[in-house]
């Protein structure tokens, strides 16, 4: 990411910045959002009588001695958190006062995601699906941030946000369908596993290239603003993706064009094998003095997120949340990765055992007698059964009809593609014993 | 950047101590064992992802470059890079995840051997990687940049096309970035789908000032890569990822070069000229055998190797002899590089042609996941095209 001062100068607006970490707290759902058009900061009119820098965007004073601003001297952005490692609320006034029902829902969604992850990861190892990416350690971030959103808010993700979809109600059958690329896949079997999408749930289909969703989210937020329906946009990405040029573009556009948007950076310490000290300098991707209000939140979102969303929509400003998720990605990057090649198993085990969002939320619930050992046992059994049933069903389904290879390239099928499709079928009919037609829908 | 890193091409057997890493998550929620349900078979055709669409045909053991040792494709890359770092003190290798060895293991051991100032990770930013590489080359270093997948090269397109390719020309030869080589994994891999299967050579073929090179196996790979590194023009070197482990040959341990812009006639023939590059050479090798056995047709197989600038002479000479040409590539047919070859050949060899030039390529769609078996220009499509060429 660009240096903090150049961002500060470029974006032109300085704001108070805090970073936060939370425990496993999901925020209150937003009841209502005030929406008003905010007169954004305009350029100051030119006034040569003033003894101040008179160039566009300036808000500083002259000084007469050379002074270096040392990035390392400025202390890091504080990290906000609500709950400690043992699941206790640290500051009672920050307790989001969630109901037992809400918290149980969060816990069940998080653990269901975890179960689905473990089963699908194993299924890839057994050669049953081609690829998978787990969400270990980030379950809280997904569920918490999703809980703070309105169902109409548009979600742009990267690829490690399955919990957001799960929270919104994407059924296990459809997760499995996408991973198996079977006939029920909403994406019509075209993409690798975990590239989910759902129009009904306002979750834009995932694409593999990183950070491409960031400027797109800014554009979507701008359009949503003009719609005038109090819709916001949230954009997820990892700390690695934040190094892409697209990230800079997206941040800058969202600020200058005043888009009601939350940027949610999942900082899990690694981009495949690359640790954060090789990804950026500083204590996170959020930097002091940038336009975007910087908030890092540890694990689940975000006690403050509904407050942020309200402000994002009301003031048409982008906000950046940097979630310091457990300080390390617990799983491998994907099924194609063996992270023992670049980090210690001990490090991973520490975060997994001592500081996992699922265990913390469980401590919180058991402390209130909302969840017993018996509840845990029976839920484990039930959730595993649900996942296995969806899994076995998905595995038996056919693959989509091969005609779907040719549709949706454009809205209408071009004559060229019609010809290619016909040629393909002529060929496959003639050489049918060499093509796995039985596995595909007729 | 990548959603998927290293592809295990021989199925899903993991070397990772998965149990160790996941034990916490599991223990916090109980170990789950995934057993094969008696009702489902995991051996249906589409689930047998181990079955590749080609058979690898190794080169004969080279005798002119000194002692050889067994290497697969990624090891031949490592060997070339090792030779380079040893002989050229200015050489540096950089990109995402190259420090620990790279997602395809092409740079394993090099950082330990040559130092962290010479083999290093960059932030996740392709435009930065290539821009940085151009600058390093301009300042006199031998810059070897890795883009994690060719599918992710596009953020760097501006730097490659507008900067690297035009550096020498626009400066009146005052400046150049000839010391730059960009490497990227390329081509289909069985399940790569839209963003881990692309063959973007056609985009770059349209750009005078750069060279584009694609090897078919380890011996070619090492020699061609070393030529690219030595070549005083910016080069893009695409490595067929499906061959990283599958392609094994005896490869010379010392440095050697294979000339750029010289297509290789791998197999001589009299009836049909076949032109391809990378993985597709192995598909066409099998097709040539099928054509001989089933049709009595003798095929001349040419590996283009260098896409830009390409060896028009060798191809045209062959077509003048055979009168028939088939070009095959995975990339979509419209605007694919076969179109350029076809156009030039019909200019040069019009009266020699006995039949229209055949192109067997990917369809004009993004590279699909589950439909890959129907999408790729497999041996049956190529064989069928030869049949039509012969009876035209």
mmCIF file of N, CA and C in Angstrom, chain A residues 64-161:
data_model
loop_
_atom_site.group_PDB
_atom_site.id
_atom_site.type_symbol
_atom_site.label_atom_id
_atom_site.label_comp_id
_atom_site.label_asym_id
_atom_site.label_seq_id
_atom_site.Cartn_x
_atom_site.Cartn_y
_atom_site.Cartn_z
ATOM 1 N N UNK A 64 8.725 26.476 8.900
ATOM 2 C CA UNK A 64 9.963 27.032 8.357
ATOM 3 C C UNK A 64 11.180 26.166 8.601
ATOM 4 N N UNK A 65 10.966 24.970 9.158
ATOM 5 C CA UNK A 65 12.114 24.079 9.337
ATOM 6 C C UNK A 65 11.724 22.700 8.821
ATOM 7 N N UNK A 66 12.706 22.016 8.331
ATOM 8 C CA UNK A 66 12.443 20.721 7.702
ATOM 9 C C UNK A 66 12.205 19.667 8.776
ATOM 10 N N UNK A 67 11.105 18.985 8.655
ATOM 11 C CA UNK A 67 10.732 18.003 9.674
ATOM 12 C C UNK A 67 10.302 16.713 8.980
ATOM 13 N N UNK A 68 10.938 15.612 9.369
ATOM 14 C CA UNK A 68 10.536 14.326 8.781
ATOM 15 C C UNK A 68 9.461 13.675 9.631
ATOM 16 N N UNK A 69 8.456 13.153 8.999
ATOM 17 C CA UNK A 69 7.465 12.367 9.728
ATOM 18 C C UNK A 69 7.906 10.914 9.639
ATOM 19 N N UNK A 70 8.278 10.370 10.797
ATOM 20 C CA UNK A 70 8.805 9.002 10.796
ATOM 21 C C UNK A 70 7.658 8.022 10.961
ATOM 22 N N UNK A 71 7.416 7.194 9.938
ATOM 23 C CA UNK A 71 6.288 6.266 10.069
ATOM 24 C C UNK A 71 6.426 5.319 11.238
ATOM 25 N N UNK A 72 7.663 4.936 11.557
ATOM 26 C CA UNK A 72 7.817 3.949 12.628
ATOM 27 C C UNK A 72 7.640 4.538 14.021
ATOM 28 N N UNK A 73 7.713 5.834 14.103
ATOM 29 C CA UNK A 73 7.611 6.467 15.413
ATOM 30 C C UNK A 73 6.151 6.596 15.841
ATOM 31 N N UNK A 74 5.312 6.803 14.846
ATOM 32 C CA UNK A 74 3.884 6.901 15.174
ATOM 33 C C UNK A 74 3.414 5.534 15.655
ATOM 34 N N UNK A 75 2.741 5.506 16.772
ATOM 35 C CA UNK A 75 2.332 4.202 17.285
ATOM 36 C C UNK A 75 1.226 3.635 16.423
ATOM 37 N N UNK A 76 1.109 2.356 16.474
ATOM 38 C CA UNK A 76 0.162 1.683 15.597
ATOM 39 C C UNK A 76 -1.270 2.090 15.854
ATOM 40 N N UNK A 77 -2.086 1.819 14.893
ATOM 41 C CA UNK A 77 -3.518 2.066 15.056
ATOM 42 C C UNK A 77 -4.008 1.117 16.150
ATOM 43 N N UNK A 78 -4.680 1.656 17.153
ATOM 44 C CA UNK A 78 -5.151 0.760 18.215
ATOM 45 C C UNK A 78 -6.140 -0.260 17.662
ATOM 46 N N UNK A 79 -6.142 -1.398 18.295
ATOM 47 C CA UNK A 79 -7.007 -2.482 17.837
ATOM 48 C C UNK A 79 -8.189 -2.618 18.788
ATOM 49 N N UNK A 80 -9.380 -2.412 18.263
ATOM 50 C CA UNK A 80 -10.594 -2.460 19.082
ATOM 51 C C UNK A 80 -11.016 -3.901 19.305
ATOM 52 N N UNK A 81 -11.301 -4.236 20.522
ATOM 53 C CA UNK A 81 -11.887 -5.543 20.769
ATOM 54 C C UNK A 81 -12.901 -5.448 21.886
ATOM 55 N N UNK A 82 -13.848 -6.326 21.832
ATOM 56 C CA UNK A 82 -14.930 -6.305 22.808
ATOM 57 C C UNK A 82 -14.761 -7.422 23.829
ATOM 58 N N UNK A 83 -14.246 -8.549 23.356
ATOM 59 C CA UNK A 83 -14.225 -9.741 24.201
ATOM 60 C C UNK A 83 -12.794 -10.234 24.335
ATOM 61 N N UNK A 84 -12.439 -10.757 25.494
ATOM 62 C CA UNK A 84 -11.087 -11.301 25.626
ATOM 63 C C UNK A 84 -11.056 -12.762 25.177
ATOM 64 N N UNK A 85 -9.902 -13.340 25.347
ATOM 65 C CA UNK A 85 -9.676 -14.685 24.853
ATOM 66 C C UNK A 85 -10.622 -15.705 25.469
ATOM 67 N N UNK A 86 -11.026 -15.434 26.704
ATOM 68 C CA UNK A 86 -11.880 -16.401 27.402
ATOM 69 C C UNK A 86 -13.357 -16.152 27.133
ATOM 70 N N UNK A 87 -13.654 -15.218 26.262
ATOM 71 C CA UNK A 87 -15.053 -14.966 25.929
ATOM 72 C C UNK A 87 -15.751 -13.994 26.855
ATOM 73 N N UNK A 88 -14.963 -13.258 27.627
ATOM 74 C CA UNK A 88 -15.580 -12.285 28.541
ATOM 75 C C UNK A 88 -15.604 -10.892 27.908
ATOM 76 N N UNK A 89 -16.705 -10.205 28.081
ATOM 77 C CA UNK A 89 -16.782 -8.821 27.591
ATOM 78 C C UNK A 89 -15.883 -7.951 28.460
ATOM 79 N N UNK A 90 -15.026 -7.196 27.836
ATOM 80 C CA UNK A 90 -14.048 -6.405 28.587
ATOM 81 C C UNK A 90 -14.677 -5.129 29.156
ATOM 82 N N UNK A 91 -15.379 -4.425 28.311
ATOM 83 C CA UNK A 91 -16.014 -3.176 28.740
ATOM 84 C C UNK A 91 -17.528 -3.330 28.623
ATOM 85 N N UNK A 92 -18.214 -3.440 29.733
ATOM 86 C CA UNK A 92 -19.647 -3.750 29.674
ATOM 87 C C UNK A 92 -20.455 -2.759 28.823
ATOM 88 N N UNK A 93 -19.987 -1.526 28.732
ATOM 89 C CA UNK A 93 -20.774 -0.574 27.940
ATOM 90 C C UNK A 93 -20.658 -0.854 26.450
ATOM 91 N N UNK A 94 -19.686 -1.678 26.061
ATOM 92 C CA UNK A 94 -19.543 -2.042 24.652
ATOM 93 C C UNK A 94 -20.257 -3.344 24.330
ATOM 94 N N UNK A 95 -20.897 -3.940 25.330
ATOM 95 C CA UNK A 95 -21.618 -5.193 25.102
ATOM 96 C C UNK A 95 -22.777 -4.933 24.141
ATOM 97 N N UNK A 96 -22.813 -5.618 23.049
ATOM 98 C CA UNK A 96 -23.884 -5.349 22.085
ATOM 99 C C UNK A 96 -25.254 -5.848 22.506
ATOM 100 N N UNK A 97 -25.341 -6.484 23.660
ATOM 101 C CA UNK A 97 -26.635 -6.922 24.182
ATOM 102 C C UNK A 97 -27.403 -7.771 23.188
ATOM 103 N N UNK A 98 -26.736 -8.756 22.660
ATOM 104 C CA UNK A 98 -27.417 -9.621 21.707
ATOM 105 C C UNK A 98 -28.230 -10.656 22.463
ATOM 106 N N UNK A 99 -29.323 -11.076 21.839
ATOM 107 C CA UNK A 99 -30.179 -12.056 22.500
ATOM 108 C C UNK A 99 -29.555 -13.438 22.411
ATOM 109 N N UNK A 100 -30.021 -14.323 23.269
ATOM 110 C CA UNK A 100 -29.537 -15.708 23.264
ATOM 111 C C UNK A 100 -29.779 -16.329 21.894
ATOM 112 N N UNK A 101 -30.934 -16.023 21.344
ATOM 113 C CA UNK A 101 -31.308 -16.581 20.048
ATOM 114 C C UNK A 101 -30.308 -16.161 18.962
ATOM 115 N N UNK A 102 -29.962 -14.877 18.977
ATOM 116 C CA UNK A 102 -29.018 -14.377 17.980
ATOM 117 C C UNK A 102 -27.667 -15.052 18.143
ATOM 118 N N UNK A 103 -27.206 -15.126 19.377
ATOM 119 C CA UNK A 103 -25.872 -15.683 19.622
ATOM 120 C C UNK A 103 -25.822 -17.159 19.269
ATOM 121 N N UNK A 104 -26.879 -17.876 19.613
ATOM 122 C CA UNK A 104 -26.940 -19.296 19.249
ATOM 123 C C UNK A 104 -26.893 -19.453 17.734
ATOM 124 N N UNK A 105 -27.609 -18.586 17.042
ATOM 125 C CA UNK A 105 -27.607 -18.626 15.585
ATOM 126 C C UNK A 105 -26.192 -18.411 15.053
ATOM 127 N N UNK A 106 -25.505 -17.435 15.625
ATOM 128 C CA UNK A 106 -24.135 -17.174 15.184
ATOM 129 C C UNK A 106 -23.270 -18.410 15.397
ATOM 130 N N UNK A 107 -23.376 -18.965 16.588
ATOM 131 C CA UNK A 107 -22.537 -20.118 16.918
ATOM 132 C C UNK A 107 -22.819 -21.269 15.979
ATOM 133 N N UNK A 108 -24.074 -21.511 15.725
ATOM 134 C CA UNK A 108 -24.423 -22.642 14.861
ATOM 135 C C UNK A 108 -23.965 -22.401 13.428
ATOM 136 N N UNK A 109 -24.084 -21.164 12.967
ATOM 137 C CA UNK A 109 -23.615 -20.881 11.609
ATOM 138 C C UNK A 109 -22.103 -21.054 11.519
ATOM 139 N N UNK A 110 -21.391 -20.579 12.533
ATOM 140 C CA UNK A 110 -19.937 -20.677 12.517
ATOM 141 C C UNK A 110 -19.489 -22.135 12.527
ATOM 142 N N UNK A 111 -20.137 -22.919 13.362
ATOM 143 C CA UNK A 111 -19.719 -24.311 13.476
ATOM 144 C C UNK A 111 -20.171 -25.125 12.273
ATOM 145 N N UNK A 112 -21.304 -24.770 11.721
ATOM 146 C CA UNK A 112 -21.744 -25.450 10.503
ATOM 147 C C UNK A 112 -20.742 -25.197 9.374
ATOM 148 N N UNK A 113 -20.282 -23.963 9.288
ATOM 149 C CA UNK A 113 -19.266 -23.617 8.289
ATOM 150 C C UNK A 113 -18.004 -24.443 8.515
ATOM 151 N N UNK A 114 -17.598 -24.538 9.765
ATOM 152 C CA UNK A 114 -16.399 -25.290 10.117
ATOM 153 C C UNK A 114 -16.543 -26.761 9.734
ATOM 154 N N UNK A 115 -17.700 -27.313 10.006
ATOM 155 C CA UNK A 115 -17.954 -28.716 9.653
ATOM 156 C C UNK A 115 -17.933 -28.901 8.144
ATOM 157 N N UNK A 116 -18.610 -28.007 7.442
ATOM 158 C CA UNK A 116 -18.623 -28.098 5.976
ATOM 159 C C UNK A 116 -17.197 -27.999 5.434
ATOM 160 N N UNK A 117 -16.423 -27.095 5.989
ATOM 161 C CA UNK A 117 -15.029 -26.945 5.562
ATOM 162 C C UNK A 117 -14.263 -28.240 5.713
ATOM 163 N N UNK A 118 -14.405 -28.861 6.886
ATOM 164 C CA UNK A 118 -13.579 -30.043 7.125
ATOM 165 C C UNK A 118 -13.982 -31.188 6.216
ATOM 166 N N UNK A 119 -15.273 -31.307 5.975
ATOM 167 C CA UNK A 119 -15.721 -32.385 5.105
ATOM 168 C C UNK A 119 -15.318 -32.114 3.654
ATOM 169 N N UNK A 120 -15.481 -30.906 3.202
ATOM 170 C CA UNK A 120 -15.125 -30.621 1.806
ATOM 171 C C UNK A 120 -13.612 -30.647 1.596
ATOM 172 N N UNK A 121 -12.847 -30.225 2.595
ATOM 173 C CA UNK A 121 -11.391 -30.319 2.472
ATOM 174 C C UNK A 121 -10.983 -31.782 2.307
ATOM 175 N N UNK A 122 -11.520 -32.638 3.156
ATOM 176 C CA UNK A 122 -11.218 -34.062 3.052
ATOM 177 C C UNK A 122 -11.663 -34.632 1.718
ATOM 178 N N UNK A 123 -12.798 -34.159 1.240
ATOM 179 C CA UNK A 123 -13.300 -34.710 -0.019
ATOM 180 C C UNK A 123 -12.367 -34.361 -1.168
ATOM 181 N N UNK A 124 -11.721 -33.200 -1.069
ATOM 182 C CA UNK A 124 -10.739 -32.873 -2.112
ATOM 183 C C UNK A 124 -9.544 -33.818 -2.010
ATOM 184 N N UNK A 125 -9.109 -34.088 -0.772
ATOM 185 C CA UNK A 125 -7.974 -35.003 -0.588
ATOM 186 C C UNK A 125 -8.273 -36.381 -1.164
ATOM 187 N N UNK A 126 -9.555 -36.729 -1.145
ATOM 188 C CA UNK A 126 -9.950 -38.033 -1.679
ATOM 189 C C UNK A 126 -10.261 -37.980 -3.169
ATOM 190 N N UNK A 127 -10.065 -36.844 -3.777
ATOM 191 C CA UNK A 127 -10.278 -36.751 -5.223
ATOM 192 C C UNK A 127 -11.725 -36.614 -5.645
ATOM 193 N N UNK A 128 -12.586 -36.212 -4.704
ATOM 194 C CA UNK A 128 -14.005 -36.141 -5.043
ATOM 195 C C UNK A 128 -14.405 -34.766 -5.548
ATOM 196 N N UNK A 129 -13.783 -33.738 -5.052
ATOM 197 C CA UNK A 129 -13.897 -32.429 -5.698
ATOM 198 C C UNK A 129 -12.492 -31.991 -6.057
ATOM 199 N N UNK A 130 -12.404 -31.038 -6.977
ATOM 200 C CA UNK A 130 -11.085 -30.734 -7.548
ATOM 201 C C UNK A 130 -10.257 -29.801 -6.686
ATOM 202 N N UNK A 131 -10.895 -29.061 -5.784
ATOM 203 C CA UNK A 131 -10.192 -27.972 -5.121
ATOM 204 C C UNK A 131 -11.050 -27.487 -3.968
ATOM 205 N N UNK A 132 -10.435 -26.922 -2.929
ATOM 206 C CA UNK A 132 -11.229 -26.312 -1.860
ATOM 207 C C UNK A 132 -10.396 -25.308 -1.083
ATOM 208 N N UNK A 133 -11.075 -24.326 -0.514
ATOM 209 C CA UNK A 133 -10.419 -23.387 0.398
ATOM 210 C C UNK A 133 -11.224 -23.327 1.684
ATOM 211 N N UNK A 134 -10.548 -23.476 2.816
ATOM 212 C CA UNK A 134 -11.246 -23.465 4.097
ATOM 213 C C UNK A 134 -11.309 -22.041 4.660
ATOM 214 N N UNK A 135 -12.085 -21.904 5.707
ATOM 215 C CA UNK A 135 -12.269 -20.599 6.349
ATOM 216 C C UNK A 135 -11.841 -20.632 7.811
ATOM 217 N N UNK A 136 -10.972 -21.577 8.144
ATOM 218 C CA UNK A 136 -10.626 -21.784 9.555
ATOM 219 C C UNK A 136 -10.103 -20.518 10.212
ATOM 220 N N UNK A 137 -10.676 -20.220 11.360
ATOM 221 C CA UNK A 137 -10.231 -19.061 12.129
ATOM 222 C C UNK A 137 -10.942 -17.775 11.744
ATOM 223 N N UNK A 138 -11.643 -17.793 10.633
ATOM 224 C CA UNK A 138 -12.303 -16.560 10.174
ATOM 225 C C UNK A 138 -13.819 -16.668 10.224
ATOM 226 N N UNK A 139 -14.285 -17.751 10.819
ATOM 227 C CA UNK A 139 -15.741 -17.957 10.868
ATOM 228 C C UNK A 139 -16.438 -16.781 11.539
ATOM 229 N N UNK A 140 -15.811 -16.294 12.593
ATOM 230 C CA UNK A 140 -16.422 -15.182 13.326
ATOM 231 C C UNK A 140 -16.502 -13.924 12.491
ATOM 232 N N UNK A 141 -15.425 -13.670 11.749
ATOM 233 C CA UNK A 141 -15.404 -12.466 10.915
ATOM 234 C C UNK A 141 -16.541 -12.485 9.906
ATOM 235 N N UNK A 142 -16.746 -13.643 9.313
ATOM 236 C CA UNK A 142 -17.793 -13.730 8.291
ATOM 237 C C UNK A 142 -19.161 -13.531 8.907
ATOM 238 N N UNK A 143 -19.449 -14.339 9.925
ATOM 239 C CA UNK A 143 -20.790 -14.319 10.505
ATOM 240 C C UNK A 143 -21.077 -12.958 11.126
ATOM 241 N N UNK A 144 -20.103 -12.449 11.830
ATOM 242 C CA UNK A 144 -20.313 -11.164 12.493
ATOM 243 C C UNK A 144 -20.566 -10.033 11.516
ATOM 244 N N UNK A 145 -19.743 -9.962 10.481
ATOM 245 C CA UNK A 145 -19.935 -8.858 9.533
ATOM 246 C C UNK A 145 -21.247 -9.036 8.784
ATOM 247 N N UNK A 146 -21.571 -10.273 8.430
ATOM 248 C CA UNK A 146 -22.827 -10.512 7.716
ATOM 249 C C UNK A 146 -24.027 -10.122 8.568
ATOM 250 N N UNK A 147 -23.914 -10.375 9.876
ATOM 251 C CA UNK A 147 -25.030 -10.088 10.773
ATOM 252 C C UNK A 147 -25.323 -8.605 10.859
ATOM 253 N N UNK A 148 -24.318 -7.808 10.625
ATOM 254 C CA UNK A 148 -24.523 -6.364 10.734
ATOM 255 C C UNK A 148 -25.119 -5.768 9.472
ATOM 256 N N UNK A 149 -25.134 -6.530 8.410
ATOM 257 C CA UNK A 149 -25.612 -6.004 7.141
ATOM 258 C C UNK A 149 -27.107 -6.166 7.006
ATOM 259 N N UNK A 150 -27.656 -5.371 6.127
ATOM 260 C CA UNK A 150 -29.034 -5.563 5.698
ATOM 261 C C UNK A 150 -29.008 -6.583 4.560
ATOM 262 N N UNK A 151 -30.018 -7.444 4.457
ATOM 263 C CA UNK A 151 -29.971 -8.436 3.378
ATOM 264 C C UNK A 151 -29.883 -7.822 1.974
ATOM 265 N N UNK A 152 -30.289 -6.560 1.837
ATOM 266 C CA UNK A 152 -30.205 -5.936 0.514
ATOM 267 C C UNK A 152 -28.817 -5.411 0.188
ATOM 268 N N UNK A 153 -27.961 -5.339 1.190
ATOM 269 C CA UNK A 153 -26.618 -4.799 0.944
ATOM 270 C C UNK A 153 -25.845 -5.747 0.050
ATOM 271 N N UNK A 154 -25.172 -5.169 -0.926
ATOM 272 C CA UNK A 154 -24.460 -5.979 -1.907
ATOM 273 C C UNK A 154 -23.093 -6.376 -1.355
ATOM 274 N N UNK A 155 -22.758 -7.639 -1.500
ATOM 275 C CA UNK A 155 -21.487 -8.146 -0.992
ATOM 276 C C UNK A 155 -20.563 -8.480 -2.155
ATOM 277 N N UNK A 156 -19.386 -7.894 -2.130
ATOM 278 C CA UNK A 156 -18.313 -8.281 -3.056
ATOM 279 C C UNK A 156 -17.264 -8.990 -2.222
ATOM 280 N N UNK A 157 -17.002 -10.253 -2.542
ATOM 281 C CA UNK A 157 -16.029 -10.996 -1.744
ATOM 282 C C UNK A 157 -14.799 -11.327 -2.561
ATOM 283 N N UNK A 158 -13.858 -11.990 -1.905
ATOM 284 C CA UNK A 158 -12.638 -12.417 -2.572
ATOM 285 C C UNK A 158 -12.689 -13.916 -2.826
ATOM 286 N N UNK A 159 -12.673 -14.719 -1.800
ATOM 287 C CA UNK A 159 -12.896 -16.167 -1.916
ATOM 288 C C UNK A 159 -12.964 -16.843 -0.549
ATOM 289 N N UNK A 160 -12.685 -16.108 0.527
ATOM 290 C CA UNK A 160 -12.694 -16.739 1.852
ATOM 291 C C UNK A 160 -13.761 -16.075 2.710
ATOM 292 N N UNK A 161 -14.971 -16.024 2.188
ATOM 293 C CA UNK A 161 -16.091 -15.401 2.890
ATOM 294 C C UNK A 161 -17.342 -16.269 2.859
#
